[in-house]
């Protein structure tokens, strides 16, 4: 994979130009395995996000998690893939530490551990005493322990066969003759006793490179905040200053025969654990959240990576919530600049914070991951073309032609609509696709849109299945998944001619045998509501949930969900949602029970099988009532982490206290004797359980 730069523009997102090109970076993160109960474990009480008001903004898995929980580790691996992260540098505080036990007993032996590589982040401040008067007596025993118990792990990161260790604050512990002697003695012992020559990445940069750089194999800068944001001001000038620091440090390192690893941070606020450090916001003034991290990546970090260490970058941090440097997924919530301190802003100091979800993982992925080496395949009715999916942009290569791939392929901007609009063409996807910020769908007669087994499509915006004339098919096959971030629009146009594009004699059939998670609504009818009620049409729209699952926030027909104001009885229209054998529709919403009842009574929402289920917790006789245990928001019979994820996405599904009280209870343990409130509807999300923070000053 190649990324390219020309000036300061993020041109690696584009194709077909000349410039300075380099391989995609290797992305590592500082990972803190200290969360959880017990001696040495940390809680989230001393984090900014536990004190924001009116709502906290804690990890997506819940207000407290254990780093030893296998589900947490698995979810963090999922998030790492989402962020294009391939290495965890794990905070290590000695053989008897909570962190060491977590690393040895839970992380490295995890069934999915092989999906990443790992290094030790050696916490010098906790092992070698005060940097003004270091005590190196632990250094050799610590590395002997690591060599015996950790370095041999098959997933431990090596460079030229050498186990990699990131050395915190090497710039003050190994910058003089005593430090150099201690380090050399450790290396000699490792080579003589174990055959290891550790590859040391030293935290050796703070504005300038410290003495003793030649004793390192590579250098980095852990403390991004202290170098340029220590006054709390975050702007482009500070990013440019960081770029100059990194560029100079890279030259110094390379001249000494040492590699350089630029550091990255989304922001900084340690007010919940220590006073005296102005917070660094996660945004530029008058710009969106994440703008500071995006600029840092493009203008300071990526231009200064080093091919001598596979263009490695280190992100501070994955989950250091005490200092609010984490990029781990949080709950989603509105922005606020208030907290629960007596003054109302003693922690935020007026900076705004939001429940950001996956935002910083997305920013990291979009900046560091180019087009996949095996692009998604689009099989056309008369030939084959390739689709290149790059960050926030999607290219359905030359979708207006039969089988010609232009050179370079066209990549639409955010205002474009990615669709096939040539009559008689088919689209088939069989690989992973992430497409953001534009409409997506099929829009012409005689088309089919197929998601085969193994296709996992995530759309951030609306998905429309529409027409000018003729029939359209949309098939989510068994083993495929589709996540729609906006609305799933059936039988409505994408906006041409003010949305008035309905014609006569059209049939739209959407068949779901796989999984469809729809964050917005499923809507059958005109998107803009501009067609008069007297419009004469002959349109058949069928959503057929055969053996799959449709999960959505609401189901609506026509403008405002009121079919009676839209279609006259004389019109020969067939609109409906059908559930087949083992099909399941799960709905969440508020004040929707009357609407659902009317849809069922009108024959618009129905099942044709005794095993098909319309799961709406609704006090009515015309629908199958799914009895749900309190706290079992997804209705699967178990109160578990997936239910919290659902509650985080939509707190309206129920009370969090019910989940807390019944966590761990399964359907087998509970009698089905409680009927949910009539207004409770249930949604289960397909997203993997997202889980998500040191207590130290970085700037020495």
XYZ file of C-alpha atoms in Angstrom, residues 2-698:
697
model
C 1.201 3.498 -0.822
C 0.444 6.886 0.659
C 1.594 10.071 -1.008
C 2.056 13.712 -0.086
C 2.198 16.844 -2.165
C 2.514 19.933 -0.057
C 0.315 19.677 3.038
C -2.781 18.200 1.411
C -3.945 14.680 2.377
C -3.437 13.507 -1.188
C -2.859 9.930 -0.171
C -6.642 9.700 -0.369
C -6.497 10.263 -4.096
C -5.230 8.322 -7.081
C -3.485 9.266 -10.284
C -1.033 12.018 -9.366
C 2.659 12.364 -8.798
C 4.237 13.265 -5.488
C 6.279 11.868 -2.636
C 4.977 8.352 -2.032
C 5.634 6.064 0.905
C 4.300 2.844 2.337
C 1.393 3.031 4.758
C 2.555 3.569 8.340
C 2.590 0.924 11.029
C 0.289 2.137 13.797
C 1.035 1.376 17.435
C -0.767 2.638 20.529
C 0.137 2.988 24.176
C -2.188 0.500 25.861
C -2.976 0.569 29.588
C -3.948 -2.834 31.067
C -4.607 -1.446 34.532
C -8.400 -1.089 34.569
C -10.344 -3.200 37.042
C -10.961 -4.070 40.664
C -8.296 -5.349 43.021
C -4.952 -4.155 44.322
C -3.217 -2.078 41.684
C -6.283 -1.810 39.477
C -7.634 1.536 38.349
C -11.206 2.802 38.227
C -12.617 5.533 36.031
C -13.529 7.766 38.971
C -10.409 9.886 38.425
C -11.149 10.683 34.809
C -12.620 13.799 33.278
C -15.260 11.794 31.446
C -16.708 10.447 34.700
C -17.547 13.997 35.774
C -18.941 15.717 32.672
C -22.492 16.983 33.056
C -25.309 16.492 32.422
C -24.081 13.114 31.119
C -20.856 11.213 31.628
C -18.825 10.240 28.544
C -17.207 6.990 29.614
C -16.102 3.951 27.587
C -18.732 2.497 25.325
C -18.815 -0.767 27.273
C -19.905 0.930 30.486
C -18.788 3.100 33.365
C -16.218 0.595 34.684
C -14.516 -2.299 32.928
C -11.800 -4.801 33.682
C -8.759 -5.092 31.440
C -8.819 -8.789 32.324
C -12.244 -9.400 30.824
C -11.880 -11.521 27.689
C -14.789 -9.671 26.084
C -13.095 -6.342 26.746
C -9.871 -7.548 25.153
C -11.779 -8.887 22.165
C -13.627 -5.606 21.730
C -10.366 -3.665 21.948
C -8.938 -5.875 19.226
C -11.991 -5.051 17.113
C -11.491 -1.356 17.761
C -7.825 -1.694 16.859
C -8.764 -3.119 13.488
C -11.215 -0.249 13.029
C -8.419 2.250 13.735
C -5.822 0.442 11.566
C -3.858 -0.289 14.751
C -1.560 -3.304 14.610
C 0.495 -3.026 17.822
C -0.182 -2.413 21.520
C 2.693 -1.050 23.610
C 1.526 -2.248 27.017
C 2.268 -0.284 30.176
C 4.450 -2.470 32.451
C 5.211 -1.693 36.096
C 7.156 -4.749 37.236
C 6.698 -8.492 37.797
C 4.320 -8.074 40.739
C 2.167 -5.379 39.180
C -1.497 -5.574 38.261
C -0.531 -4.710 34.704
C 1.948 -7.585 34.400
C -0.588 -10.124 35.606
C -3.113 -8.799 33.113
C -0.610 -8.971 30.258
C 0.611 -12.487 31.068
C -2.658 -14.105 32.128
C -5.248 -12.334 29.995
C -3.920 -10.432 26.991
C -1.149 -12.591 25.550
C -3.050 -15.900 25.957
C -6.306 -14.440 24.607
C -7.767 -16.540 21.755
C -7.549 -13.539 19.411
C -4.139 -12.271 20.536
C -2.519 -13.298 17.254
C -4.466 -10.586 15.426
C -2.061 -7.945 16.794
C 1.549 -7.616 17.899
C 2.670 -6.425 21.321
C 5.541 -4.596 22.994
C 6.332 -3.675 26.579
C 6.167 0.000 27.519
C 8.700 -0.005 30.336
C 7.585 2.467 33.021
C 10.955 3.785 34.200
C 9.384 6.096 36.769
C 7.886 3.117 38.570
C 10.951 0.863 38.300
C 14.055 3.061 38.476
C 13.093 5.651 41.091
C 13.461 9.402 40.771
C 15.027 10.525 37.513
C 17.185 13.039 39.383
C 18.835 10.172 41.289
C 18.033 6.935 39.444
C 18.378 3.497 41.000
C 19.068 1.016 38.220
C 18.979 -2.105 40.420
C 15.673 -3.285 38.926
C 16.716 -2.898 35.296
C 18.521 -6.203 34.706
C 16.139 -8.341 36.837
C 13.166 -6.770 35.062
C 14.553 -7.595 31.638
C 15.474 -11.100 32.789
C 11.848 -11.547 33.819
C 10.605 -10.178 30.506
C 12.971 -12.432 28.576
C 11.769 -15.474 30.495
C 8.039 -14.760 30.454
C 7.082 -12.338 27.678
C 9.663 -11.823 24.924
C 9.232 -15.415 23.722
C 5.533 -14.946 23.027
C 4.920 -15.632 19.313
C 3.000 -12.362 18.932
C 5.629 -10.179 20.563
C 6.900 -7.559 18.121
C 10.447 -7.988 16.828
C 12.616 -5.924 14.530
C 15.369 -7.948 12.871
C 14.610 -10.688 15.390
C 15.055 -8.345 18.365
C 12.207 -7.911 20.902
C 11.007 -4.301 20.924
C 10.719 -2.349 24.179
C 9.478 1.237 24.415
C 11.391 2.969 27.229
C 9.436 5.739 28.983
C 11.475 8.848 29.865
C 14.730 7.492 28.514
C 15.595 11.159 27.972
C 16.134 11.642 31.717
C 17.088 8.122 32.849
C 19.589 7.245 30.103
C 21.024 10.606 29.036
C 24.314 10.446 30.934
C 27.239 8.102 31.547
C 25.559 6.274 34.434
C 22.461 5.627 32.361
C 24.515 4.474 29.388
C 26.434 2.036 31.593
C 23.225 0.611 33.072
C 21.713 0.165 29.631
C 24.829 -1.472 28.195
C 25.063 -3.851 31.177
C 21.456 -4.862 30.621
C 22.070 -5.526 26.929
C 25.155 -7.622 27.694
C 23.224 -9.716 30.218
C 20.373 -10.273 27.790
C 22.702 -11.394 25.020
C 24.764 -13.686 27.253
C 21.857 -15.318 29.070
C 19.032 -15.312 26.527
C 20.493 -14.450 23.149
C 18.334 -11.308 23.051
C 19.481 -7.843 22.065
C 16.414 -5.727 22.911
C 15.435 -3.117 20.332
C 14.932 -0.024 22.486
C 12.606 2.757 21.340
C 13.509 5.516 23.767
C 11.225 8.353 24.826
C 14.183 10.584 24.111
C 12.587 13.705 22.631
C 11.102 16.698 24.400
C 11.454 19.746 22.139
C 14.988 18.574 21.398
C 16.755 15.229 21.429
C 18.467 14.377 24.714
C 22.062 13.239 25.067
C 22.767 9.547 24.700
C 20.650 9.154 21.577
C 23.187 6.724 20.078
C 22.406 4.266 22.897
C 18.869 3.892 21.560
C 17.759 1.942 18.496
C 14.956 4.406 17.804
C 13.601 7.472 19.560
C 10.118 8.869 20.014
C 8.252 11.518 21.975
C 5.645 10.243 24.425
C 4.623 13.673 25.699
C 3.110 15.470 22.744
C 1.113 17.760 25.034
C 4.022 19.162 27.026
C 6.038 20.122 23.962
C 3.561 22.346 22.174
C 0.201 22.441 23.992
C 1.331 23.047 27.570
C -0.260 26.493 27.615
C -3.632 25.046 26.611
C -3.641 26.730 23.206
C -4.461 24.413 20.300
C -4.126 25.793 16.782
C -2.370 25.237 13.476
C 0.697 27.179 14.596
C 1.249 24.611 17.348
C 0.953 21.785 14.819
C 3.523 23.504 12.605
C 5.801 23.852 15.626
C 5.465 20.115 16.304
C 6.301 19.375 12.675
C 9.527 21.367 13.030
C 10.401 19.507 16.248
C 9.814 16.138 14.603
C 11.684 17.025 11.423
C 14.717 18.192 13.384
C 14.617 15.179 15.722
C 14.418 12.771 12.808
C 17.533 14.330 11.271
C 19.414 14.119 14.571
C 18.366 10.510 15.084
C 19.192 9.397 11.555
C 22.591 11.083 11.704
C 23.286 9.018 14.825
C 22.178 5.821 13.086
C 18.906 5.755 15.041
C 15.337 5.531 13.716
C 12.571 8.021 14.521
C 8.975 7.335 15.606
C 6.626 10.365 15.666
C 4.048 10.519 18.443
C 0.378 11.435 18.128
C -2.240 12.533 20.677
C -5.884 13.635 20.295
C -5.837 16.071 23.243
C -4.992 16.265 26.939
C -6.803 16.896 30.221
C -5.477 15.445 33.485
C -7.448 17.755 35.801
C -9.221 14.784 37.403
C -5.927 13.353 38.730
C -3.618 16.338 39.217
C -3.780 20.152 39.094
C -1.715 22.669 37.224
C -1.916 21.731 33.563
C -4.249 23.658 31.251
C -6.335 21.258 29.147
C -5.572 20.904 25.447
C -8.851 20.721 23.552
C -9.498 18.132 20.871
C -10.395 20.763 18.304
C -9.179 23.958 16.720
C -11.178 27.105 17.529
C -14.416 27.157 15.515
C -13.631 23.753 13.989
C -15.112 20.294 14.611
C -14.057 17.826 17.269
C -11.083 15.839 16.031
C -9.696 18.662 13.900
C -6.556 18.918 16.049
C -5.743 15.222 15.674
C -6.443 15.287 11.941
C -4.095 18.241 11.456
C -1.419 16.647 13.633
C -1.551 13.476 11.551
C -1.385 15.214 8.195
C 1.024 18.037 8.988
C 3.365 16.694 11.672
C 3.190 12.922 12.120
C 2.852 11.314 8.695
C 5.380 13.596 6.949
C 8.011 12.557 9.522
C 7.717 8.782 9.662
C 10.891 6.770 9.131
C 11.268 3.922 6.632
C 14.040 2.560 8.868
C 11.366 1.417 11.327
C 8.577 0.617 8.866
C 7.052 4.105 9.226
C 5.929 3.328 12.774
C 3.844 5.909 14.628
C 2.852 5.701 18.297
C -0.497 7.041 19.486
C -0.746 8.359 23.022
C -3.027 6.683 23.839
C -5.520 3.910 23.288
C -7.033 4.012 26.775
C -5.260 6.411 29.163
C -8.510 7.989 30.337
C -6.929 9.680 33.385
C -5.170 12.137 31.072
C -7.936 12.106 28.463
C -5.593 11.091 25.665
C -7.654 8.023 24.777
C -8.948 7.188 21.309
C -10.846 4.145 22.581
C -14.533 4.299 21.677
C -16.735 6.184 24.119
C -20.448 6.398 24.575
C -22.112 8.752 22.124
C -23.502 11.947 23.584
C -23.889 15.702 23.100
C -21.093 18.182 23.664
C -20.731 19.917 27.009
C -18.244 22.171 28.784
C -19.570 21.618 32.307
C -18.643 19.139 35.027
C -19.820 18.160 38.507
C -17.280 20.265 40.423
C -18.590 23.072 42.666
C -17.643 25.673 40.087
C -19.128 23.698 37.230
C -16.037 23.960 35.019
C -13.057 23.186 37.240
C -12.162 20.142 35.151
C -13.155 21.270 31.667
C -11.955 24.870 32.147
C -14.541 25.779 29.534
C -13.325 23.376 26.850
C -16.021 21.328 25.191
C -16.134 17.545 25.265
C -18.466 15.129 23.531
C -19.325 11.468 23.677
C -17.435 10.736 20.489
C -18.048 7.055 19.726
C -15.533 5.736 17.176
C -14.518 9.180 15.890
C -10.809 9.046 16.708
C -10.452 5.475 15.504
C -12.049 6.573 12.241
C -9.727 9.570 11.941
C -6.723 7.334 12.504
C -7.852 4.741 9.978
C -8.735 7.261 7.310
C -5.325 8.921 7.608
C -3.190 5.785 7.698
C -4.947 3.215 5.550
C -4.997 3.430 1.768
C -7.104 1.432 -0.654
C -7.263 -2.316 0.046
C -4.896 -4.439 -1.994
C -7.855 -6.556 -3.083
C -10.583 -4.075 -3.985
C -14.232 -4.929 -3.718
C -15.526 -6.432 -6.910
C -18.443 -4.963 -8.793
C -19.863 -7.424 -11.279
C -21.735 -5.598 -14.016
C -24.321 -7.008 -16.335
C -21.858 -6.837 -19.249
C -18.493 -7.064 -17.577
C -16.443 -6.486 -14.456
C -15.020 -3.346 -12.902
C -13.322 -2.678 -9.601
C -14.401 -0.501 -6.719
C -11.727 1.223 -4.667
C -12.781 2.173 -1.165
C -10.551 4.810 0.397
C -11.310 6.413 3.739
C -14.351 8.640 3.481
C -14.548 8.281 -0.284
C -15.878 5.490 -2.433
C -15.212 4.851 -6.079
C -17.604 2.680 -8.002
C -15.260 2.797 -10.935
C -16.976 4.363 -13.930
C -20.402 3.238 -12.797
C -22.088 4.740 -15.851
C -20.321 2.403 -18.292
C -20.482 -1.299 -19.013
C -17.106 -2.681 -18.070
C -14.534 0.060 -18.596
C -12.298 1.063 -15.697
C -10.918 4.570 -16.226
C -7.329 5.408 -15.401
C -7.264 6.670 -12.761
C -10.587 5.515 -11.281
C -12.961 8.291 -10.387
C -13.428 9.034 -6.699
C -16.508 11.137 -5.957
C -16.484 13.879 -3.393
C -18.768 13.953 -0.358
C -21.547 15.647 -2.321
C -21.656 12.896 -4.939
C -23.976 9.941 -4.840
C -22.494 6.506 -5.261
C -25.000 4.487 -7.224
C -25.440 2.430 -10.327
C -27.735 4.256 -12.695
C -27.378 2.267 -15.885
C -30.296 0.083 -16.875
C -29.689 -3.643 -16.744
C -26.604 -3.576 -14.514
C -25.918 -5.592 -11.397
C -23.791 -4.786 -8.365
C -22.391 -7.605 -6.254
C -20.184 -7.046 -3.229
C -18.222 -9.809 -1.553
C -15.753 -8.020 0.711
C -15.661 -5.435 3.472
C -16.709 -1.897 2.553
C -16.882 1.245 4.660
C -18.502 4.159 2.872
C -19.153 7.485 4.554
C -20.821 10.806 3.968
C -22.836 10.290 0.813
C -25.974 8.615 -0.429
C -25.606 5.098 -1.693
C -27.962 2.801 -3.539
C -29.467 1.559 -6.767
C -31.485 3.861 -8.935
C -32.415 2.435 -12.295
C -34.665 -0.138 -13.880
C -33.627 -3.755 -14.022
C -30.853 -3.544 -11.463
C -29.920 -5.918 -8.695
C -27.792 -5.119 -5.680
C -26.354 -8.221 -3.981
C -24.409 -8.628 -0.767
C -22.929 -12.111 -0.790
C -21.722 -14.160 2.173
C -18.690 -12.423 3.650
C -19.708 -8.970 2.497
C -19.851 -6.537 5.418
C -21.020 -3.126 4.282
C -21.107 -0.117 6.602
C -22.690 3.119 5.401
C -22.552 6.313 7.452
C -25.391 7.962 5.587
C -28.689 7.000 3.976
C -29.218 3.992 1.751
C -31.872 4.357 -0.916
C -33.452 1.746 -3.159
C -35.341 3.692 -5.786
C -36.230 3.778 -9.453
C -37.185 5.696 -12.520
C -39.061 2.826 -14.084
C -38.932 -0.936 -14.097
C -38.065 -3.383 -11.332
C -35.261 -3.348 -8.785
C -33.955 -6.142 -6.585
C -31.900 -5.758 -3.415
C -30.588 -8.941 -1.780
C -28.705 -9.273 1.510
C -27.714 -12.920 1.413
C -27.003 -15.315 4.274
C -23.629 -14.520 5.814
C -23.679 -10.876 4.721
C -24.205 -7.851 6.922
C -25.314 -4.304 6.222
C -25.143 -1.402 8.671
C -26.939 1.770 7.612
C -26.036 4.872 9.589
C -28.977 6.873 8.284
C -32.365 5.847 6.937
C -33.115 2.835 4.753
C -35.251 4.396 2.030
C -37.384 2.087 -0.104
C -39.397 3.296 -3.062
C -38.221 6.860 -2.867
C -35.778 8.795 -4.945
C -32.499 10.418 -3.958
C -33.714 13.908 -4.698
C -33.918 14.347 -8.470
C -36.676 16.716 -9.496
C -37.578 17.473 -5.892
C -38.125 13.827 -5.128
C -41.051 13.446 -7.537
C -39.723 10.495 -9.471
C -42.384 7.853 -8.900
C -43.521 6.140 -12.071
C -46.091 3.500 -12.860
C -45.595 -0.259 -12.882
C -42.515 -0.500 -10.719
C -41.663 -3.325 -8.353
C -39.031 -3.053 -5.640
C -38.186 -6.185 -3.696
C -35.705 -6.128 -0.834
C -34.839 -9.573 0.517
C -32.973 -9.994 3.792
C -31.483 -13.375 4.632
C -28.425 -11.945 6.389
C -28.166 -9.124 8.902
C -29.323 -5.530 8.439
C -28.789 -3.028 11.252
C -30.456 0.254 10.469
C -29.565 3.083 12.839
C -32.258 5.317 11.375
C -35.706 4.406 10.074
C -37.005 2.080 7.422
C -39.216 4.298 5.275
C -41.468 3.229 2.420
C -42.703 6.269 0.544
C -41.557 9.603 -0.884
C -38.504 10.971 0.895
C -39.513 14.586 0.656
C -43.262 14.164 1.008
C -43.905 16.274 -2.084
C -46.279 13.986 -3.916
C -49.930 14.950 -3.527
C -52.277 12.455 -1.938
C -54.190 12.145 -5.206
C -51.169 10.956 -7.178
C -52.065 7.866 -9.152
C -49.419 5.169 -8.958
C -49.031 1.444 -9.359
C -46.019 0.719 -7.202
C -45.226 -2.516 -5.407
C -42.642 -2.286 -2.627
C -41.943 -5.405 -0.597
C -39.403 -5.770 2.197
C -39.112 -9.507 2.761
C -37.224 -10.617 5.869
C -36.858 -14.300 5.018
C -34.407 -16.045 7.356
C -32.451 -12.962 8.349
C -32.765 -10.134 10.833
C -33.757 -6.500 10.362
C -33.103 -4.174 13.268
C -34.256 -0.612 12.965
C -35.360 2.364 15.008
C -38.771 2.680 13.386
C -40.839 1.665 10.382
C -42.655 4.381 8.467
C -44.833 4.439 5.395
C -45.044 7.533 3.195
C -44.879 11.115 4.522
C -44.960 11.288 8.306
C -45.577 7.564 8.442
C -49.245 8.020 7.566
C -50.137 5.885 4.579
C -53.731 7.101 4.487
C -52.642 10.599 3.463
C -50.516 9.269 0.686
C -52.095 6.399 -1.207
C -55.717 6.367 -2.221
C -57.504 3.005 -1.833
C -58.259 2.981 -5.553
C -54.577 2.783 -6.427
C -53.333 -0.757 -6.942
C -50.316 -0.463 -4.683
C -48.807 -3.264 -2.669
C -46.533 -2.061 0.090
C -45.576 -4.190 3.001
C -42.986 -5.825 5.181
C -43.092 -9.596 5.371
C -41.334 -11.908 7.811
C -40.567 -15.418 6.614
C -39.335 -18.584 8.330
C -36.930 -17.664 11.129
C -37.053 -14.040 10.063
C -36.915 -11.406 12.776
C -37.716 -7.709 12.899
C -36.627 -5.853 16.017
C -37.817 -2.271 16.458
C -36.921 0.526 18.845
C -38.674 3.849 19.143
C -40.898 5.938 21.325
C -44.634 6.446 21.023
C -44.643 4.026 18.097
C -46.936 1.331 19.380
C -50.092 2.798 17.892
C -48.370 3.152 14.545
C -47.095 -0.425 14.668
C -50.569 -1.619 15.611
C -52.067 0.223 12.659
C -49.488 -1.208 10.281
C -50.285 -4.707 11.469
C -54.019 -4.107 11.363
C -53.718 -2.746 7.830
C -51.699 -5.749 6.723
C -48.585 -3.698 6.079
C -46.466 -5.476 8.668
C -47.029 -9.201 8.836
C -45.506 -12.650 9.135
C -46.201 -15.549 6.807
C -44.639 -18.144 9.067
C -45.235 -19.502 12.520
C -41.538 -19.129 13.253
C -41.111 -15.628 11.900
C -41.159 -12.974 14.599
C -42.123 -9.335 14.744
C -40.477 -8.453 18.020
C -42.283 -5.398 19.298
C -42.919 -5.188 23.008
C -46.404 -3.883 22.561
C -49.609 -4.366 24.465
C -51.839 -5.356 21.560
C -53.572 -8.440 20.227
C -52.562 -8.147 16.587
C -48.851 -8.672 17.136
C -46.645 -11.268 18.715
C -45.497 -9.925 22.092
C -41.887 -10.713 22.919
C -41.483 -10.878 26.698
C -38.168 -9.311 27.602
C -36.336 -9.551 30.908
C -35.718 -6.161 32.500
C -32.346 -5.015 31.200
C -32.456 -7.408 28.234
C -32.746 -4.577 25.762
C -31.935 -6.707 22.731
C -34.431 -9.417 23.639
C -32.069 -12.371 23.256
C -32.838 -13.797 26.690
C -29.541 -12.716 28.271
C -28.638 -9.548 30.132
C -25.095 -8.954 28.948
C -22.705 -6.391 27.493
C -24.568 -6.248 24.198
C -27.564 -4.818 26.048
C -25.454 -1.980 27.433
C -24.168 -1.221 23.943
C -27.771 -0.921 22.810
C -28.679 1.309 25.734
C -25.674 3.510 24.952
C -26.881 3.952 21.390
C -30.441 4.641 22.487
C -31.079 5.250 26.213
C -34.802 5.202 25.461
C -34.843 1.406 25.287
C -35.053 1.156 29.071
C -33.505 1.938 32.424
C -29.799 1.347 32.904
C -30.503 0.304 36.502
C -32.440 -2.705 35.171
C -29.352 -3.777 33.229
C -27.099 -3.257 36.232
C -29.394 -5.210 38.553
C -29.793 -8.165 36.183
C -26.379 -8.286 34.532
C -25.385 -11.909 33.955
C -28.919 -13.287 34.195
C -29.989 -15.496 31.298
C -33.421 -16.428 30.052
C -32.974 -19.908 31.476
C -32.745 -18.381 34.932
C -35.805 -16.198 34.661
C -39.480 -16.910 34.430
C -41.191 -15.070 31.604
C -43.583 -13.230 33.825
C -42.864 -9.568 33.205
C -44.405 -7.715 30.293
C -42.545 -4.592 29.177
C -44.136 -1.205 29.239
C -46.311 -0.637 26.145
C -44.029 2.084 24.815
C -40.901 -0.069 25.011
C -39.558 -1.234 21.672
C -36.364 -3.184 21.315
C -33.370 -2.794 19.016
C -30.326 -5.069 18.820
C -27.212 -3.606 17.185
C -24.805 -5.721 15.123
C -21.741 -3.729 16.120
C -19.240 -5.644 18.244
C -19.283 -4.772 21.943
C -17.162 -1.677 22.248
C -15.244 -1.252 25.412
C -12.970 1.201 26.513
C -7.880 4.894 30.277
C -2.187 6.625 34.381
C -1.740 8.557 36.921
C 1.456 10.335 36.207
C 2.760 13.594 34.787
C 4.261 13.233 31.332
